[in-house]
Amino acid sequence: MIWFVVWTVLVLGALVVIAVLLRRLWRQAVALGRQLAEASDVLARLADQVEALQAAQERDPDLTAPALFDDPDVLRARLAALRDSAAGRRAERTERAARTATGWRAYWS
């Protein structure tokens, strides 16, 4: 009689352990499915970005083209234009920083 109780408890315990493991496996499978769906969405967005970048490259192929054998005068003019543009942005940034600092000084005085 005692062996019947022992084996019944062992079998029921094993069934409980199997049920817990199967539940955990099911939850992990569902979580994996969600992650795969999210990865698929991210991959689709990445493909769209790649297409947009390729279209931009086709519209302006000189944007990142090698310039080793180009005319130096043209390259110097382009560099000067880029530096002027950067200087303008730098001046705007400096002006914004000065306005912000003035506002902070007015607030704390």
mmCIF file of C-alpha atoms in Angstrom, residues 7-83:
data_model
loop_
_atom_site.group_PDB
_atom_site.id
_atom_site.type_symbol
_atom_site.label_atom_id
_atom_site.label_comp_id
_atom_site.label_asym_id
_atom_site.label_seq_id
_atom_site.Cartn_x
_atom_site.Cartn_y
_atom_site.Cartn_z
ATOM 1 C CA TRP A 7 4.587 5.944 -6.857
ATOM 2 C CA THR A 8 1.410 8.020 -7.146
ATOM 3 C CA VAL A 9 3.164 11.017 -5.571
ATOM 4 C CA LEU A 10 6.192 10.511 -7.838
ATOM 5 C CA VAL A 11 4.039 10.282 -10.974
ATOM 6 C CA LEU A 12 1.954 13.312 -9.996
ATOM 7 C CA GLY A 13 5.125 15.255 -9.184
ATOM 8 C CA ALA A 14 6.608 14.318 -12.541
ATOM 9 C CA LEU A 15 3.424 15.437 -14.300
ATOM 10 C CA VAL A 16 3.522 18.768 -12.468
ATOM 11 C CA VAL A 17 7.166 19.284 -13.432
ATOM 12 C CA ILE A 18 6.409 18.404 -17.063
ATOM 13 C CA ALA A 19 3.437 20.796 -17.072
ATOM 14 C CA VAL A 20 5.581 23.626 -15.690
ATOM 15 C CA LEU A 21 8.310 22.952 -18.244
ATOM 16 C CA LEU A 22 5.809 22.828 -21.115
ATOM 17 C CA ARG A 23 4.212 26.088 -19.961
ATOM 18 C CA ARG A 24 7.623 27.749 -19.828
ATOM 19 C CA LEU A 25 8.490 26.386 -23.268
ATOM 20 C CA TRP A 26 5.190 27.679 -24.668
ATOM 21 C CA ARG A 27 5.768 31.157 -23.220
ATOM 22 C CA GLN A 28 9.284 31.266 -24.641
ATOM 23 C CA ALA A 29 7.968 30.176 -28.053
ATOM 24 C CA VAL A 30 5.362 32.950 -27.986
ATOM 25 C CA ALA A 31 8.006 35.495 -26.951
ATOM 26 C CA LEU A 32 10.255 34.284 -29.765
ATOM 27 C CA GLY A 33 7.413 34.726 -32.240
ATOM 28 C CA ARG A 34 6.872 38.293 -31.054
ATOM 29 C CA GLN A 35 10.581 39.065 -31.347
ATOM 30 C CA LEU A 36 10.680 37.585 -34.860
ATOM 31 C CA ALA A 37 7.710 39.735 -35.887
ATOM 32 C CA GLU A 38 9.440 42.821 -34.506
ATOM 33 C CA ALA A 39 12.674 41.878 -36.271
ATOM 34 C CA SER A 40 10.726 41.489 -39.505
ATOM 35 C CA ASP A 41 9.286 44.994 -39.105
ATOM 36 C CA VAL A 42 12.731 46.428 -38.401
ATOM 37 C CA LEU A 43 14.139 44.634 -41.433
ATOM 38 C CA ALA A 44 11.366 46.067 -43.622
ATOM 39 C CA ARG A 45 12.104 49.589 -42.364
ATOM 40 C CA LEU A 46 15.809 49.016 -42.973
ATOM 41 C CA ALA A 47 15.093 47.873 -46.528
ATOM 42 C CA ASP A 48 13.059 51.059 -47.105
ATOM 43 C CA GLN A 49 15.940 53.171 -45.793
ATOM 44 C CA VAL A 50 18.405 51.375 -48.039
ATOM 45 C CA GLU A 51 16.163 51.989 -51.046
ATOM 46 C CA ALA A 52 15.889 55.675 -50.136
ATOM 47 C CA LEU A 53 19.658 55.968 -49.772
ATOM 48 C CA GLN A 54 20.214 54.223 -53.084
ATOM 49 C CA ALA A 55 17.746 56.588 -54.763
ATOM 50 C CA ALA A 56 19.564 59.564 -53.231
ATOM 51 C CA GLN A 57 22.873 58.168 -54.451
ATOM 52 C CA GLU A 58 21.467 57.788 -57.968
ATOM 53 C CA ARG A 59 20.130 61.368 -57.935
ATOM 54 C CA ASP A 60 23.479 62.843 -56.838
ATOM 55 C CA PRO A 61 26.283 60.390 -57.636
ATOM 56 C CA ASP A 62 28.980 63.047 -57.060
ATOM 57 C CA LEU A 63 28.038 63.338 -53.407
ATOM 58 C CA THR A 64 30.407 60.571 -52.307
ATOM 59 C CA ALA A 65 32.283 59.882 -55.497
ATOM 60 C CA PRO A 66 36.055 59.501 -55.303
ATOM 61 C CA ALA A 67 37.800 62.781 -56.071
ATOM 62 C CA LEU A 68 41.371 61.643 -56.552
ATOM 63 C CA PHE A 69 41.687 62.589 -60.232
ATOM 64 C CA ASP A 70 39.185 65.483 -60.323
ATOM 65 C CA ASP A 71 40.190 69.046 -61.091
ATOM 66 C CA PRO A 72 41.816 70.563 -57.963
ATOM 67 C CA ASP A 73 40.213 73.968 -58.597
ATOM 68 C CA VAL A 74 36.733 72.443 -58.578
ATOM 69 C CA LEU A 75 37.548 70.539 -55.405
ATOM 70 C CA ARG A 76 38.930 73.682 -53.723
ATOM 71 C CA ALA A 77 35.756 75.591 -54.658
ATOM 72 C CA ARG A 78 33.589 72.804 -53.240
ATOM 73 C CA LEU A 79 35.677 72.722 -50.056
ATOM 74 C CA ALA A 80 35.348 76.504 -49.704
ATOM 75 C CA ALA A 81 31.561 76.250 -50.117
ATOM 76 C CA LEU A 82 31.389 73.498 -47.507
ATOM 77 C CA ARG A 83 33.530 75.532 -45.106
#
